[in-house]
Coordinates of C-alpha atoms in Angstrom, one line a residue:
M1 CA 12.3 7.1 51.0
S2 CA 13.1 7.8 54.7
E3 CA 13.4 11.5 54.0
R4 CA 10.0 11.9 52.2
H5 CA 7.0 13.5 53.9
A6 CA 3.5 12.2 53.1
V7 CA 0.6 14.5 54.0
I8 CA -2.9 13.1 54.0
V9 CA -5.8 15.6 53.9
G10 CA -8.9 14.1 55.6
A11 CA -9.1 12.0 58.7
G12 CA -12.1 9.9 57.9
M13 CA -11.9 6.2 57.0
A14 CA -10.0 6.8 53.7
G15 CA -7.4 9.1 55.3
V16 CA -6.8 6.9 58.4
Q17 CA -6.5 3.8 56.2
T18 CA -4.0 5.5 54.0
A19 CA -1.8 6.3 57.0
V20 CA -2.1 2.8 58.3
E21 CA -1.4 1.2 54.9
L22 CA 1.6 3.4 54.3
R23 CA 3.2 2.2 57.5
Q24 CA 2.2 -1.4 57.0
Q25 CA 3.6 -1.4 53.5
G26 CA 6.9 0.1 54.5
W27 CA 6.8 3.9 54.3
R28 CA 9.7 5.0 56.5
G29 CA 9.3 8.8 56.1
R30 CA 7.1 11.2 58.0
I31 CA 3.3 11.0 57.8
T32 CA 1.1 13.9 58.7
L33 CA -2.7 13.3 58.9
L34 CA -4.9 16.4 58.8
G35 CA -8.5 16.3 60.0
D36 CA -10.9 19.3 59.9
E37 CA -13.1 18.1 62.8
P38 CA -12.0 18.5 66.4
H39 CA -12.8 14.9 67.3
P40 CA -10.4 12.0 67.0
P41 CA -11.0 10.0 63.8
Y42 CA -14.2 7.9 63.9
D43 CA -16.2 5.6 61.7
R44 CA -19.3 7.0 60.0
P45 CA -21.7 4.1 59.4
P46 CA -22.7 3.8 63.1
L47 CA -23.8 7.5 63.2
S48 CA -27.3 6.6 61.9
K49 CA -27.5 3.7 64.4
A50 CA -25.3 3.4 67.5
V51 CA -24.7 7.1 68.1
L52 CA -28.3 8.1 67.6
L53 CA -29.6 5.4 69.9
G54 CA -26.6 4.6 72.1
A55 CA -25.9 5.4 75.7
E56 CA -24.6 9.0 76.3
G57 CA -21.2 7.9 77.6
G58 CA -20.4 5.2 75.1
A59 CA -21.3 6.9 71.8
L60 CA -17.8 8.2 70.8
A61 CA -16.1 5.0 72.0
D62 CA -18.4 3.0 69.8
V63 CA -17.2 4.7 66.6
R64 CA -13.7 5.8 67.3
F65 CA -11.0 4.1 65.2
D66 CA -8.9 1.6 67.1
V67 CA -5.6 3.1 65.8
D68 CA -2.6 4.1 67.8
F69 CA -1.3 7.0 65.8
A70 CA 1.6 7.6 68.1
A71 CA 2.8 4.0 67.8
L72 CA 2.5 4.4 64.0
E73 CA 4.5 7.6 64.2
V74 CA 1.7 9.5 62.4
D75 CA 1.4 13.2 63.2
L76 CA -2.4 13.6 63.7
R77 CA -3.5 17.2 63.6
L78 CA -7.2 17.9 64.3
G79 CA -9.2 21.0 63.6
V80 CA -7.1 21.9 60.6
H81 CA -8.8 23.1 57.4
A82 CA -7.2 22.8 54.0
Q83 CA -7.7 26.0 52.1
A84 CA -5.7 25.7 48.9
L85 CA -3.1 23.6 47.2
R86 CA 0.1 25.0 45.6
A87 CA 1.1 21.9 43.6
A88 CA 4.1 23.4 41.9
A89 CA 5.7 24.3 45.2
R90 CA 4.4 21.1 46.9
Q91 CA 2.7 23.2 49.6
L92 CA -0.7 22.8 51.3
V93 CA -2.3 26.0 52.5
T94 CA -4.3 25.5 55.8
D95 CA -5.8 27.8 58.4
A96 CA -3.0 26.7 60.6
G97 CA -0.2 27.7 58.1
L98 CA 1.6 26.1 55.2
V99 CA 2.4 22.4 55.2
A100 CA 5.1 21.2 52.8
Y101 CA 4.9 17.7 51.3
D102 CA 6.7 15.3 49.1
A103 CA 3.6 13.2 48.5
L104 CA 0.0 14.3 49.1
V105 CA -3.1 12.1 49.5
L106 CA -6.5 13.8 49.1
A107 CA -9.1 12.0 51.3
T108 CA -11.4 14.9 52.1
G109 CA -14.6 12.9 51.6
A110 CA -18.0 14.5 50.8
Y111 CA -20.4 17.0 52.3
P112 CA -24.1 16.7 52.5
V113 CA -26.3 18.6 50.0
A114 CA -28.4 21.2 51.8
L115 CA -31.9 22.3 50.9
P116 CA -31.6 25.8 49.5
G117 CA -31.7 28.5 52.2
T118 CA -31.4 26.1 55.1
A119 CA -27.7 26.0 55.9
G120 CA -27.3 26.7 59.6
R121 CA -31.0 27.1 60.1
P122 CA -32.1 25.8 63.6
G123 CA -34.1 22.6 63.6
V124 CA -32.8 21.5 60.1
H125 CA -30.2 18.8 60.4
P126 CA -27.9 16.9 58.0
L127 CA -26.5 13.5 59.2
R128 CA -22.9 13.2 58.1
T129 CA -20.7 14.0 61.2
L130 CA -20.5 13.0 64.8
D131 CA -21.8 16.5 65.8
D132 CA -24.8 16.0 63.4
A133 CA -25.7 12.8 65.2
A134 CA -25.2 14.3 68.6
A135 CA -27.5 17.2 67.7
L136 CA -30.2 14.8 66.6
R137 CA -30.0 12.4 69.6
P138 CA -32.1 14.8 71.9
V139 CA -34.7 14.9 69.2
L140 CA -35.1 11.1 69.4
E141 CA -34.9 11.1 73.2
R142 CA -37.9 13.6 73.2
R143 CA -39.7 11.4 70.7
E144 CA -40.5 14.4 68.5
H145 CA -42.2 14.3 65.2
V146 CA -39.5 14.2 62.5
V147 CA -39.7 15.1 58.8
V148 CA -37.1 13.4 56.7
V149 CA -36.4 15.0 53.3
G150 CA -35.2 12.3 50.9
A151 CA -36.0 8.5 50.8
G152 CA -32.5 7.4 49.9
W153 CA -30.2 5.2 52.0
I154 CA -29.5 7.7 54.8
G155 CA -33.1 8.8 54.9
A156 CA -34.3 5.3 55.4
E157 CA -31.7 4.5 58.0
F158 CA -32.5 7.6 60.0
A159 CA -36.3 6.9 59.7
T160 CA -35.5 3.4 61.1
A161 CA -33.7 4.7 64.1
A162 CA -36.3 7.4 64.8
R163 CA -39.1 4.9 64.7
K164 CA -37.1 2.6 67.0
A165 CA -36.8 5.6 69.4
G166 CA -40.6 6.1 69.3
C167 CA -40.8 9.1 67.1
E168 CA -43.5 9.9 64.6
V169 CA -41.8 10.0 61.2
T170 CA -42.8 11.4 57.8
V171 CA -40.4 11.0 54.8
V172 CA -40.8 13.4 51.9
E173 CA -39.4 12.3 48.5
A174 CA -39.4 14.4 45.4
A175 CA -39.2 11.3 43.1
D176 CA -42.1 8.9 42.6
R177 CA -40.5 6.2 44.8
P178 CA -37.6 5.6 47.1
L179 CA -34.1 5.1 45.7
S180 CA -35.3 6.1 42.2
G181 CA -31.8 7.0 41.0
V182 CA -30.3 3.7 42.3
L183 CA -32.7 0.8 41.7
P184 CA -35.4 0.1 39.1
A185 CA -39.1 0.6 39.9
S186 CA -39.8 -3.2 39.9
V187 CA -37.4 -3.5 42.9
T188 CA -38.2 -0.3 44.8
A189 CA -41.9 -1.0 44.6
H190 CA -41.4 -3.7 47.2
M191 CA -39.2 -1.4 49.4
T192 CA -42.0 1.2 49.5
G193 CA -44.1 -1.1 51.6
W194 CA -41.3 -1.3 54.2
Y195 CA -42.1 2.3 55.3
D196 CA -45.8 1.5 55.9
E197 CA -44.9 -1.7 57.8
A198 CA -42.6 0.4 60.1
G199 CA -45.3 3.0 60.7
V200 CA -43.5 5.7 58.7
T201 CA -45.5 8.0 56.4
L202 CA -44.0 8.2 53.0
L203 CA -44.9 11.0 50.6
T204 CA -43.5 10.5 47.1
G205 CA -43.7 12.9 44.2
T206 CA -43.6 15.7 46.8
T207 CA -41.2 18.6 46.8
V208 CA -40.2 20.7 49.8
A209 CA -40.3 24.4 49.2
E210 CA -39.0 25.6 52.5
A211 CA -37.8 24.0 55.8
A212 CA -37.5 25.5 59.2
A213 CA -37.4 24.5 62.9
G214 CA -41.2 24.1 62.9
G215 CA -41.4 21.8 59.9
V216 CA -41.6 22.1 56.2
V217 CA -43.7 23.9 53.6
L218 CA -44.4 21.8 50.5
A219 CA -44.5 23.0 47.0
D220 CA -48.3 23.0 47.0
G221 CA -48.3 25.3 49.9
S222 CA -49.3 22.7 52.5
R223 CA -47.3 22.5 55.8
L224 CA -46.0 19.5 57.8
A225 CA -45.3 20.4 61.4
A226 CA -42.3 18.7 63.0
G227 CA -39.9 19.1 65.9
A228 CA -37.0 18.5 63.6
V229 CA -36.2 18.2 59.9
V230 CA -33.5 15.8 58.7
V231 CA -32.2 16.3 55.2
G232 CA -30.7 13.4 53.3
I233 CA -30.7 14.3 49.6
G234 CA -27.2 13.3 48.6
A235 CA -23.6 14.3 49.0
R236 CA -20.9 16.1 46.9
P237 CA -17.2 15.7 46.9
A238 CA -15.5 18.1 49.3
T239 CA -13.1 19.5 46.7
G240 CA -14.0 23.2 46.3
W241 CA -10.8 24.2 47.9
L242 CA -8.8 22.7 45.1
A243 CA -9.9 25.4 42.5
G244 CA -6.9 26.6 40.6
S245 CA -4.6 24.0 42.0
G246 CA -3.9 22.0 38.9
V247 CA -5.8 19.0 40.2
T248 CA -8.5 18.2 37.6
L249 CA -12.0 17.6 38.8
D250 CA -14.7 15.6 36.9
P251 CA -18.2 16.9 36.1
Q252 CA -19.4 15.7 39.5
G253 CA -16.7 17.7 41.4
A254 CA -14.6 14.6 42.3
V255 CA -10.9 14.5 41.8
R256 CA -10.3 12.8 38.5
A257 CA -7.9 10.1 39.5
D258 CA -6.3 7.6 37.1
E259 CA -6.4 3.8 37.4
R260 CA -3.6 4.0 40.0
L261 CA -5.5 6.7 42.0
R262 CA -3.1 9.4 40.9
A263 CA -4.4 13.0 40.5
T264 CA -3.3 15.2 37.7
A265 CA -0.8 17.1 39.9
P266 CA 2.6 15.6 40.5
D267 CA 2.8 13.2 43.5
V268 CA -0.8 13.8 44.4
Y269 CA -3.2 10.8 45.0
A270 CA -6.9 10.7 45.8
V271 CA -9.0 8.1 47.7
G272 CA -12.5 7.6 49.0
D273 CA -15.6 9.8 48.5
C274 CA -13.7 12.7 46.9
A275 CA -12.3 10.7 44.0
S276 CA -13.5 9.1 40.8
F277 CA -11.5 6.4 39.0
P278 CA -11.8 4.5 35.7
S279 CA -13.1 1.0 36.0
A280 CA -11.9 -1.5 33.4
R281 CA -14.5 -3.9 34.6
Y282 CA -17.4 -1.6 34.0
H283 CA -15.9 0.5 31.2
R284 CA -16.7 3.8 32.8
R285 CA -15.6 6.2 35.5
L286 CA -17.0 5.4 39.0
L287 CA -17.6 7.7 42.0
V288 CA -18.3 5.5 45.0
H289 CA -19.6 7.1 48.2
H290 CA -19.4 4.0 50.4
W291 CA -17.3 2.7 53.3
D292 CA -15.8 -0.3 51.4
N293 CA -14.3 2.0 48.8
A294 CA -12.7 4.1 51.6
V295 CA -11.0 0.9 52.9
Q296 CA -9.9 -0.6 49.6
G297 CA -8.6 2.5 47.8
P298 CA -5.9 3.3 50.4
R299 CA -4.2 -0.1 49.9
T300 CA -3.7 0.7 46.2
A301 CA -2.7 4.3 46.8
A302 CA -0.2 3.4 49.4
A303 CA 1.3 0.6 47.2
N304 CA 1.7 3.1 44.4
L305 CA 3.2 5.8 46.6
L306 CA 5.8 3.2 47.5
G307 CA 6.7 2.7 43.8
G308 CA 4.1 0.1 42.8
E309 CA 2.1 0.0 39.6
E310 CA -1.2 -1.4 40.9
A311 CA -4.5 -0.6 39.2
Y312 CA -7.6 0.0 41.2
D313 CA -10.7 -1.7 39.9
P314 CA -12.8 -3.0 42.8
V315 CA -16.3 -4.5 42.8
P316 CA -18.2 -1.6 44.5
Y317 CA -20.0 -2.8 47.7
F318 CA -22.2 -1.3 50.3
W319 CA -24.8 -2.2 52.9
S320 CA -27.7 -0.6 54.6
E321 CA -29.8 -1.6 57.7
Q322 CA -33.3 -0.3 57.4
F323 CA -36.8 -1.3 58.7
G324 CA -35.5 -4.6 60.2
R325 CA -33.8 -5.6 56.9
F326 CA -30.1 -6.0 56.0
V327 CA -29.7 -4.7 52.4
Q328 CA -26.5 -5.3 50.4
Y329 CA -25.4 -4.3 46.9
A330 CA -22.3 -5.1 45.0
G331 CA -21.2 -4.1 41.5
F332 CA -22.7 -1.7 39.1
H333 CA -25.7 -2.1 36.8
R334 CA -27.4 -0.2 34.0
D335 CA -31.1 -0.1 33.1
E336 CA -30.5 -2.2 29.9
D337 CA -28.9 -5.1 31.8
T338 CA -30.9 -8.3 32.2
M339 CA -32.4 -8.6 35.7
V340 CA -32.9 -12.0 37.3
S341 CA -34.9 -12.2 40.6
R342 CA -34.2 -14.8 43.3
G343 CA -37.0 -15.4 45.8
D344 CA -40.2 -13.5 46.6
P345 CA -39.5 -9.7 46.8
S346 CA -42.6 -9.3 49.0
G347 CA -40.9 -11.5 51.6
D348 CA -38.0 -10.9 54.0
S349 CA -35.3 -12.7 52.0
W350 CA -34.6 -12.2 48.3
S351 CA -32.0 -11.2 45.8
V352 CA -31.8 -9.6 42.4
L353 CA -29.0 -10.2 39.8
W354 CA -28.0 -8.1 36.8
L355 CA -26.4 -9.7 33.8
R356 CA -24.7 -7.9 30.9
R357 CA -24.3 -10.1 27.9
G358 CA -24.5 -13.0 30.2
V359 CA -21.9 -11.8 32.6
L360 CA -22.9 -11.2 36.2
V361 CA -22.2 -7.5 37.0
A362 CA -24.3 -6.7 40.1
V363 CA -26.1 -8.3 43.0
L364 CA -28.7 -6.8 45.4
A365 CA -29.4 -9.0 48.4
V366 CA -32.0 -8.5 51.1
G367 CA -31.6 -10.8 54.0
R368 CA -29.5 -13.2 51.9
P369 CA -25.8 -12.7 52.9
R370 CA -24.7 -15.9 51.3
D371 CA -25.9 -14.7 47.9
M372 CA -23.9 -11.5 48.5
A373 CA -20.7 -13.4 49.5
Q374 CA -20.9 -15.7 46.5
G375 CA -22.1 -13.0 44.2
R376 CA -19.2 -10.7 44.9
K377 CA -16.7 -13.5 44.1
L378 CA -18.6 -14.3 40.9
I379 CA -18.6 -10.7 39.7
T380 CA -14.8 -10.5 40.3
Q381 CA -14.4 -13.7 38.3
G382 CA -16.5 -12.4 35.4
A383 CA -18.8 -15.5 35.8
E384 CA -21.7 -16.3 33.5
P385 CA -24.4 -17.9 35.6
D386 CA -27.3 -19.9 34.0
P387 CA -30.3 -17.5 34.4
A388 CA -32.7 -20.3 35.0
L389 CA -30.6 -21.8 37.8
A390 CA -29.8 -18.4 39.2
A391 CA -33.5 -17.6 39.5
D392 CA -34.0 -20.5 41.9
P393 CA -33.3 -19.3 45.4
A394 CA -32.8 -22.9 46.5
V395 CA -29.7 -23.2 44.3
P396 CA -26.5 -21.6 45.7
L397 CA -25.3 -18.9 43.3
K398 CA -22.0 -20.5 42.8
A399 CA -23.8 -23.7 41.7
A400 CA -25.6 -21.7 39.0
V401 CA -22.4 -21.2 37.1
P402 CA -21.6 -24.0 34.5
H403 CA -18.3 -25.7 35.0

């Protein structure tokens, strides 16, 4: 084991956590961590908050990981781009040369989807990296009018920060409501009002035909002038460089990992945003683009790299801070699941539960962190809450489960 060399591709949360977990769990061999950005590894969730609105001198310090790579004996190489994988030879092709490995962990994350024809166009911004946030901060400082394309999680978070900075904000969404692919209309109907409360103009059922520095042209030919356009229409696994490598990708472009997070090539594992995995709990393959998955997956991958046989089957979890509200979601639901509401969704504090054949499978909590803390535990336990008791916001969720 002490002679083996583990190479991790990707220095985001998933890659850094894999390096840390390998050392903490007893990996005695070499560890090389490759990051394609020039910056020291940093956390992404604060990019839409602290970095956009923080003080100039403190932004990077606010998000940089508190990890001593030298003390961990991790060879951190920045600005190195993976170009191809020669799995049979156990070699990684990079723009800095070949890197041989005994074990490889793919943690390359995801890249933001761009509007067609806008890649690299001045005034059109994604929000995924530290450089993206740094480019947008002057826009907020000048209090320019911003058009946000996409009313998903990142669009809402950026709109929140822009309004806090004093910008005029218009959000353009092609679907008929925010978060249409994530939550049912009965839930998002109440979220739609958050935009108006915050002074954000929300245009739903509206498609952008073209975007440029001066604003956007809509499909009907009308134009929205803006000092900047921010695009938040989703992300895709950053796995294109794996073509022909022997690593199987799923239809979404993610590395098709098994229940132990092993890829189809020998001694190759995959974690975080670039990998999908089979969930025994939800009886389907999951691709989870959230921070918690990037923290949990590396624990399992590291254990299995060290000879373990651990299955990975988390309760997916994420949070979002938008328009003065703390929104949390755990689990996975389908349209056919039974929905139970807790509290008044027109207020500031409420939750929604989803039951599948009586079993709690998902929880959405707005301003109710206790519901989320208890709900995550109950999902893990496969609990069957009484729907009538669960619908009463005065009853703790754990008390809604018959004993």
